[in-house]
Amino acid sequence: MQYGHFDDEAREYVVTTPRTPYPWINYLGNEDFFSLISHTGGGYCFYRDARFRRLLRYRYNNSPTDVGGRALYIRDGDDVWTPAWMPMKSELDSFECRHGLGTTKIRGSRNGVTAEMLYLVPLGETAEVCRLTLTNESSTVKTLKVFSLVEFCLWNAWDDQTNFQRNFSIGEIEIEGSAIYHVTEYRERRNHYAVFGVNSPIAGFDTDRETFLGLYNGLHEPEAVLEGAPRNSIASGWAPIGSHCLEVELAPGESRSFVFVLGYVENPDEDKWERPGVVNKEPARALMARFSETAQLEAAVAELRDHWSSLLEISTVESSDERLNRMVNTWNPYQCMVTFNMSRSASYFESGIGRGMGFRDSNQDLLGFVHLVPERARQRIIDIASTQFADGSAYHQYQPLTKRGNNDIGSGFNDDPLWLIIGVAAYIKETGDFDILSEEVPFDNDEANTATLFEHLRRSFHFTLENLGPHGLPLIGRADWNDCLNLNCFSETPDEPYQTTANREGRTAESIFIAGQFVYTAPDYADLAEYMGFAEEATAAREHSTQMEAAILEHGWDGEWFLRAYDFFGNKVGSHECEDGQIFIEPQGFCVMAGVGVDDGRALRALDSVAERLATPYGIVLNQPAYSRYHVELGEISSYPPGYKENAGIFCHNNPWVMIAETRVGRGDRAFDYYKRIAAAYLEKISDVHRTEPYVYSQMVAGRDAVREGEAKNSWLTGTAAWNYVAIAHHILGIRPEFDGLRVSPCIGAEIQNFTVTRRCRGAVYRIRVTNSLKHDGPLLKVNGETTKGTLVPYAPAGETVDIDCET
Ligand code: BGC
């Protein structure tokens, strides 16, 4: 069942009923200011950091769901309704929400009045702007009252939800004209405030939640609106809100638009006050002046549209499969931008309070983002590398505002360092910016202790080598990619976090995943070492990789697939000898991607085992059989009920590794088949089962052991976005930048017969026409009409267009 449809031309998903199976959201904002907005207008916004600079309060895990943030009420005579459907769940004559690239437009009508709200964060602004257009479609004059509503968060979202003994006494507000200023804590250490204004005179306002709603009322029954009269309340403590009341008279057929601005404003410390006790509002007035006319807002919309068009034209595909086109051309890169911006911090499943930017997550997010805005990827690499320790290990997370490593979680996730090499290699392949390797970058943000970025990579690589276990395989530490495989944790106390508790110190638990990751990383690392003039290091790296490969084949092969790990006691994890958890997806994907076992048939065997044991119609589950009881020696993985999350859920993030691995052994049909099982647009028709947005990936879909098989959770902020982009664009469609040229090597099976890719890279444009007849052993290329050897097309000078014909 569907709840909307794609509008490919407009690059929008059109939700046609408010009753979707879960709130379907969008992200507004590009760099510093971000909003989450659901199809019924729920959500919240923040400046840079979802924890420390949050403007709007949001109520998680609530009933009803998706309450908080912003709302808009219309009073038409005695009839009060909410055009976004929530919070009043008004019966609407029509409803539509269009989630586009950085814009969300929600339209509802009732009794001859249509209200359309267009939300965006304009480029370069730290504000969410909303154009409200009211149209009288009836034959009589309409006299309306419109009430806006936002509920302010007292900045620190964690504190806001916990510290009521303080918070109920600190809320402060100022009013000037049609603008409401949220100035809580501005009197002391903050130099920022929020402003909520509208470009029209108002009939009144409210800023105190209790006065506006009534103490015992919800957002669906605000007393001020129901009674039709704003109270002009000034909050003092308790819960500050912002609500304007507009009186609007509309002749039959008449439309009027208003622009609301919800902004974040900072003042220099020496310029905080206009006069004693009165906040300096100059920058806020200037902000509102930039949107005092609807034409200014329309210009901002056009600018944003052009911005996205120029980003998306960097890599496009045209094929006969419209779902493939819309994923590759629009929604997958869009999600990659969001994961780059948010890491795993703020979504409808991530509270924005707990986690900052993940070291491994952000490095992987780069893979799908780097071609969009390479300069930002560069800065991100420097930020991430700055949280690495001098011994090559790394903070697992850091806070985006301070860019400091997060001490609560610390380090000890032994896969982390290698991801830095993978991220940097991807950046250099895309840009050719080898100079980044010579940048001086601090360890642990200590400017007194710096080294070149290449030296950081060297320490990453050697960290693995310095931390090998009894079988010559990498020690797992607290966990590897699979955060829930905690082999040194041994937790029997419910209040201990699995990731940061190590009840046993040992150097025995080893990860075949990290071993595969090491072999995958080594060729790029060696090439970079060579580039830097460290020939010996390059040779040594290749030798270490050969040794690691040998260790995997000797100690990491179970007969039909790659083992997952050795636990604290040296027992196998992911072996046919195990009671549960006999086979895991991660080492099959990563070892084959790295080329392990490709020459001797083990790679094929491992992938066949994946197909036989792990593949399901909804995607490939993480392990089988699911753990049916808690294994103290394995940690969190066995704490989940069977079929969910890391315990045999379809953890989508790792599915693309198997897709890429299938292309490594030349089985494009299988790769594309797996792709279609999890790619969002292909799931639109089963939205009732899948539940999350049909335009983005979710982290997890319940596996076949789960009670609710096929149901997705945790949409948006997942490494699936980047990796599935890499799988489809780089390996299945087969166009990928390498250090010395653009690789053209499609591997998509028989289903898609012809397709064209246009790829911009290092300033040149490559137009690649693929005739996928599958007649030849490998792809045959003609570059600008000339037959060439191999599949690597040397980079053309910037400004040139290269025509490539590829026959398979
Ligand atoms: C984390 C990733 C991790 C994955 C698998 C996600 O929630 O953000 O870092 O690799 O889970 O455990």
PDB file of N, CA, C and O and ligand atoms in Angstrom, residues 343-344 350 355 358-362 364 396-397 413 415-416 419 479-485 499 513 586 622 636 640 645-646 651 653-654 657 699 714 717-719, ligand 1:
ATOM      1  N   SER A 343      25.477  13.079  11.016  1.00  0.00           N
ATOM      2  CA  SER A 343      26.031  11.824  11.504  1.00  0.00           C
ATOM      3  C   SER A 343      24.878  11.011  12.095  1.00  0.00           C
ATOM      4  O   SER A 343      23.873  10.800  11.410  1.00  0.00           O
ATOM      5  N   ARG A 344      24.965  10.606  13.339  1.00  0.00           N
ATOM      6  CA  ARG A 344      23.842   9.841  13.921  1.00  0.00           C
ATOM      7  C   ARG A 344      23.181  10.647  15.031  1.00  0.00           C
ATOM      8  O   ARG A 344      22.680  10.114  15.992  1.00  0.00           O
ATOM      9  N   GLU A 350      16.963   9.124  16.657  1.00  0.00           N
ATOM     10  CA  GLU A 350      18.139   9.574  17.403  1.00  0.00           C
ATOM     11  C   GLU A 350      17.737  10.901  18.030  1.00  0.00           C
ATOM     12  O   GLU A 350      17.327  11.818  17.326  1.00  0.00           O
ATOM     13  N   ARG A 355      24.174  11.147  21.154  1.00  0.00           N
ATOM     14  CA  ARG A 355      25.358  10.864  20.345  1.00  0.00           C
ATOM     15  C   ARG A 355      25.807  12.102  19.578  1.00  0.00           C
ATOM     16  O   ARG A 355      24.998  12.842  19.054  1.00  0.00           O
ATOM     17  N   GLY A 358      30.002  10.357  14.944  1.00  0.00           N
ATOM     18  CA  GLY A 358      30.756   9.124  15.139  1.00  0.00           C
ATOM     19  C   GLY A 358      32.015   9.135  14.281  1.00  0.00           C
ATOM     20  O   GLY A 358      31.986   9.589  13.147  1.00  0.00           O
ATOM     21  N   PHE A 359      33.103   8.646  14.840  1.00  0.00           N
ATOM     22  CA  PHE A 359      34.363   8.589  14.088  1.00  0.00           C
ATOM     23  C   PHE A 359      34.204   7.659  12.889  1.00  0.00           C
ATOM     24  O   PHE A 359      34.447   8.041  11.750  1.00  0.00           O
ATOM     25  N   ARG A 360      33.744   6.443  13.157  1.00  0.00           N
ATOM     26  CA  ARG A 360      33.589   5.515  12.024  1.00  0.00           C
ATOM     27  C   ARG A 360      32.419   5.929  11.139  1.00  0.00           C
ATOM     28  O   ARG A 360      32.470   5.810   9.921  1.00  0.00           O
ATOM     29  N   ASP A 361      31.351   6.439  11.796  1.00  0.00           N
ATOM     30  CA  ASP A 361      30.162   6.795  11.013  1.00  0.00           C
ATOM     31  C   ASP A 361      30.481   7.935  10.046  1.00  0.00           C
ATOM     32  O   ASP A 361      30.142   7.883   8.872  1.00  0.00           O
ATOM     33  N   SER A 362      31.132   8.978  10.563  1.00  0.00           N
ATOM     34  CA  SER A 362      31.380  10.143   9.704  1.00  0.00           C
ATOM     35  C   SER A 362      32.352   9.801   8.581  1.00  0.00           C
ATOM     36  O   SER A 362      32.219  10.304   7.470  1.00  0.00           O
ATOM     37  N   GLN A 364      32.516   6.982   7.096  1.00  0.00           N
ATOM     38  CA  GLN A 364      31.750   6.256   6.077  1.00  0.00           C
ATOM     39  C   GLN A 364      30.769   7.181   5.358  1.00  0.00           C
ATOM     40  O   GLN A 364      30.558   7.055   4.151  1.00  0.00           O
ATOM     41  N   HIS A 396      35.593   7.531  19.885  1.00  0.00           N
ATOM     42  CA  HIS A 396      34.537   6.926  19.065  1.00  0.00           C
ATOM     43  C   HIS A 396      33.560   7.984  18.544  1.00  0.00           C
ATOM     44  O   HIS A 396      32.969   7.835  17.492  1.00  0.00           O
ATOM     45  N   GLN A 397      33.427   9.065  19.290  1.00  0.00           N
ATOM     46  CA  GLN A 397      32.508  10.145  18.889  1.00  0.00           C
ATOM     47  C   GLN A 397      33.080  11.496  19.284  1.00  0.00           C
ATOM     48  O   GLN A 397      33.904  11.584  20.182  1.00  0.00           O
ATOM     49  N   PHE A 413      37.354   1.177  20.145  1.00  0.00           N
ATOM     50  CA  PHE A 413      36.644   0.459  19.085  1.00  0.00           C
ATOM     51  C   PHE A 413      37.686   0.263  17.973  1.00  0.00           C
ATOM     52  O   PHE A 413      38.039   1.211  17.268  1.00  0.00           O
ATOM     53  N   ASP A 415      38.087  -0.941  15.089  1.00  0.00           N
ATOM     54  CA  ASP A 415      37.934  -0.704  13.646  1.00  0.00           C
ATOM     55  C   ASP A 415      38.063   0.791  13.324  1.00  0.00           C
ATOM     56  O   ASP A 415      38.340   1.158  12.184  1.00  0.00           O
ATOM     57  N   ASP A 416      37.850   1.649  14.319  1.00  0.00           N
ATOM     58  CA  ASP A 416      37.778   3.092  14.051  1.00  0.00           C
ATOM     59  C   ASP A 416      38.956   3.618  13.229  1.00  0.00           C
ATOM     60  O   ASP A 416      38.754   4.284  12.205  1.00  0.00           O
ATOM     61  N   TRP A 419      38.945   3.303   9.378  1.00  0.00           N
ATOM     62  CA  TRP A 419      37.941   4.058   8.605  1.00  0.00           C
ATOM     63  C   TRP A 419      38.505   5.400   8.141  1.00  0.00           C
ATOM     64  O   TRP A 419      38.104   5.938   7.122  1.00  0.00           O
ATOM     65  N   ALA A 479      34.425  -3.168  20.512  1.00  0.00           N
ATOM     66  CA  ALA A 479      33.556  -3.681  19.444  1.00  0.00           C
ATOM     67  C   ALA A 479      34.219  -3.286  18.135  1.00  0.00           C
ATOM     68  O   ALA A 479      35.080  -2.409  18.113  1.00  0.00           O
ATOM     69  N   ASP A 480      33.784  -3.926  17.066  1.00  0.00           N
ATOM     70  CA  ASP A 480      34.233  -3.431  15.758  1.00  0.00           C
ATOM     71  C   ASP A 480      33.034  -2.778  15.093  1.00  0.00           C
ATOM     72  O   ASP A 480      32.174  -2.234  15.800  1.00  0.00           O
ATOM     73  N   TRP A 481      32.917  -2.824  13.764  1.00  0.00           N
ATOM     74  CA  TRP A 481      31.784  -2.150  13.134  1.00  0.00           C
ATOM     75  C   TRP A 481      30.477  -2.488  13.846  1.00  0.00           C
ATOM     76  O   TRP A 481      29.608  -1.638  14.025  1.00  0.00           O
ATOM     77  N   ASN A 482      30.376  -3.737  14.233  1.00  0.00           N
ATOM     78  CA  ASN A 482      29.166  -4.169  14.938  1.00  0.00           C
ATOM     79  C   ASN A 482      29.290  -3.752  16.398  1.00  0.00           C
ATOM     80  O   ASN A 482      29.929  -4.419  17.205  1.00  0.00           O
ATOM     81  N   ASP A 483      28.667  -2.651  16.705  1.00  0.00           N
ATOM     82  CA  ASP A 483      28.749  -2.071  18.044  1.00  0.00           C
ATOM     83  C   ASP A 483      28.267  -3.018  19.129  1.00  0.00           C
ATOM     84  O   ASP A 483      28.465  -2.755  20.312  1.00  0.00           O
ATOM     85  N   CYS A 484      27.576  -4.049  18.737  1.00  0.00           N
ATOM     86  CA  CYS A 484      26.929  -4.923  19.718  1.00  0.00           C
ATOM     87  C   CYS A 484      27.665  -6.240  19.916  1.00  0.00           C
ATOM     88  O   CYS A 484      27.179  -7.102  20.641  1.00  0.00           O
ATOM     89  N   LEU A 485      28.786  -6.395  19.256  1.00  0.00           N
ATOM     90  CA  LEU A 485      29.595  -7.584  19.498  1.00  0.00           C
ATOM     91  C   LEU A 485      30.656  -7.189  20.506  1.00  0.00           C
ATOM     92  O   LEU A 485      31.742  -6.736  20.156  1.00  0.00           O
ATOM     93  N   GLN A 499      28.854  -0.893  25.519  1.00  0.00           N
ATOM     94  CA  GLN A 499      29.988  -0.440  24.713  1.00  0.00           C
ATOM     95  C   GLN A 499      31.167   0.033  25.552  1.00  0.00           C
ATOM     96  O   GLN A 499      32.289  -0.021  25.102  1.00  0.00           O
ATOM     97  N   PHE A 513      36.274  -9.328  10.895  1.00  0.00           N
ATOM     98  CA  PHE A 513      35.815  -8.144  10.168  1.00  0.00           C
ATOM     99  C   PHE A 513      36.961  -7.140  10.023  1.00  0.00           C
ATOM    100  O   PHE A 513      37.235  -6.636   8.934  1.00  0.00           O
ATOM    101  N   GLU A 586      28.903  -9.605   7.973  1.00  0.00           N
ATOM    102  CA  GLU A 586      29.969  -8.591   7.787  1.00  0.00           C
ATOM    103  C   GLU A 586      31.259  -9.144   7.183  1.00  0.00           C
ATOM    104  O   GLU A 586      31.811  -8.551   6.257  1.00  0.00           O
ATOM    105  N   LEU A 622      21.567 -10.087   9.392  1.00  0.00           N
ATOM    106  CA  LEU A 622      22.948  -9.948   9.848  1.00  0.00           C
ATOM    107  C   LEU A 622      23.573 -11.282  10.230  1.00  0.00           C
ATOM    108  O   LEU A 622      24.743 -11.537   9.972  1.00  0.00           O
ATOM    109  N   GLU A 636      25.966  -7.184  23.733  1.00  0.00           N
ATOM    110  CA  GLU A 636      24.653  -6.636  23.399  1.00  0.00           C
ATOM    111  C   GLU A 636      23.938  -7.389  22.278  1.00  0.00           C
ATOM    112  O   GLU A 636      22.719  -7.465  22.244  1.00  0.00           O
ATOM    113  N   TYR A 640      19.198  -8.541  22.092  1.00  0.00           N
ATOM    114  CA  TYR A 640      18.010  -8.176  21.310  1.00  0.00           C
ATOM    115  C   TYR A 640      17.138  -9.396  21.060  1.00  0.00           C
ATOM    116  O   TYR A 640      17.645 -10.484  20.801  1.00  0.00           O
ATOM    117  N   LYS A 645      17.493  -5.550  15.088  1.00  0.00           N
ATOM    118  CA  LYS A 645      18.798  -4.895  15.197  1.00  0.00           C
ATOM    119  C   LYS A 645      19.920  -5.889  14.871  1.00  0.00           C
ATOM    120  O   LYS A 645      19.802  -6.675  13.947  1.00  0.00           O
ATOM    121  N   GLU A 646      21.001  -5.850  15.640  1.00  0.00           N
ATOM    122  CA  GLU A 646      22.164  -6.665  15.292  1.00  0.00           C
ATOM    123  C   GLU A 646      21.928  -8.153  15.507  1.00  0.00           C
ATOM    124  O   GLU A 646      22.742  -8.962  15.099  1.00  0.00           O
ATOM    125  N   PHE A 651      20.213  -5.435   8.886  1.00  0.00           N
ATOM    126  CA  PHE A 651      20.915  -4.207   9.241  1.00  0.00           C
ATOM    127  C   PHE A 651      21.438  -3.644   7.926  1.00  0.00           C
ATOM    128  O   PHE A 651      22.500  -4.022   7.442  1.00  0.00           O
ATOM    129  N   HIS A 653      22.907  -1.323   6.516  1.00  0.00           N
ATOM    130  CA  HIS A 653      24.253  -0.769   6.322  1.00  0.00           C
ATOM    131  C   HIS A 653      25.221  -1.783   5.690  1.00  0.00           C
ATOM    132  O   HIS A 653      26.079  -1.424   4.884  1.00  0.00           O
ATOM    133  N   ASN A 654      25.094  -3.048   6.084  1.00  0.00           N
ATOM    134  CA  ASN A 654      26.078  -4.014   5.583  1.00  0.00           C
ATOM    135  C   ASN A 654      25.626  -4.731   4.314  1.00  0.00           C
ATOM    136  O   ASN A 654      26.409  -5.433   3.683  1.00  0.00           O
ATOM    137  N   TRP A 657      27.760  -4.106   1.255  1.00  0.00           N
ATOM    138  CA  TRP A 657      29.064  -4.783   1.178  1.00  0.00           C
ATOM    139  C   TRP A 657      28.922  -6.090   0.383  1.00  0.00           C
ATOM    140  O   TRP A 657      29.804  -6.447  -0.393  1.00  0.00           O
ATOM    141  N   GLN A 699      17.894   2.239   8.971  1.00  0.00           N
ATOM    142  CA  GLN A 699      19.019   1.443   9.457  1.00  0.00           C
ATOM    143  C   GLN A 699      18.656  -0.035   9.499  1.00  0.00           C
ATOM    144  O   GLN A 699      19.438  -0.891   9.134  1.00  0.00           O
ATOM    145  N   ASN A 714      14.347   3.384  12.412  1.00  0.00           N
ATOM    146  CA  ASN A 714      15.559   4.197  12.371  1.00  0.00           C
ATOM    147  C   ASN A 714      15.883   4.661  10.951  1.00  0.00           C
ATOM    148  O   ASN A 714      16.942   4.338  10.392  1.00  0.00           O
ATOM    149  N   LEU A 717      19.317   8.339   9.420  1.00  0.00           N
ATOM    150  CA  LEU A 717      20.716   8.464   9.826  1.00  0.00           C
ATOM    151  C   LEU A 717      21.381   7.097   9.913  1.00  0.00           C
ATOM    152  O   LEU A 717      21.488   6.494  10.981  1.00  0.00           O
ATOM    153  N   THR A 718      21.809   6.620   8.788  1.00  0.00           N
ATOM    154  CA  THR A 718      22.410   5.299   8.728  1.00  0.00           C
ATOM    155  C   THR A 718      23.497   5.271   7.661  1.00  0.00           C
ATOM    156  O   THR A 718      23.368   5.930   6.617  1.00  0.00           O
ATOM    157  N   GLY A 719      24.523   4.490   7.922  1.00  0.00           N
ATOM    158  CA  GLY A 719      25.589   4.308   6.945  1.00  0.00           C
ATOM    159  C   GLY A 719      25.103   3.647   5.671  1.00  0.00           C
ATOM    160  O   GLY A 719      25.829   3.602   4.674  1.00  0.00           O
TER     161      GLY A 719
HETATM  162  C1  BGC B   1      26.223   2.765  14.617  1.00  0.00           C
HETATM  163  C2  BGC B   1      27.370   2.288  13.767  1.00  0.00           C
HETATM  164  C3  BGC B   1      27.515   0.801  13.905  1.00  0.00           C
HETATM  165  C4  BGC B   1      26.209   0.099  13.602  1.00  0.00           C
HETATM  166  C5  BGC B   1      26.284  -1.394  13.807  1.00  0.00           C
HETATM  167  C6  BGC B   1      24.975   2.006  14.296  1.00  0.00           C
HETATM  168  O1  BGC B   1      23.980   2.366  15.187  1.00  0.00           O
HETATM  169  O2  BGC B   1      26.013   4.141  14.371  1.00  0.00           O
HETATM  170  O3  BGC B   1      28.557   2.918  14.150  1.00  0.00           O
HETATM  171  O4  BGC B   1      28.507   0.381  13.001  1.00  0.00           O
HETATM  172  O5  BGC B   1      25.201   0.621  14.448  1.00  0.00           O
HETATM  173  O6  BGC B   1      26.367  -1.763  15.121  1.00  0.00           O
END
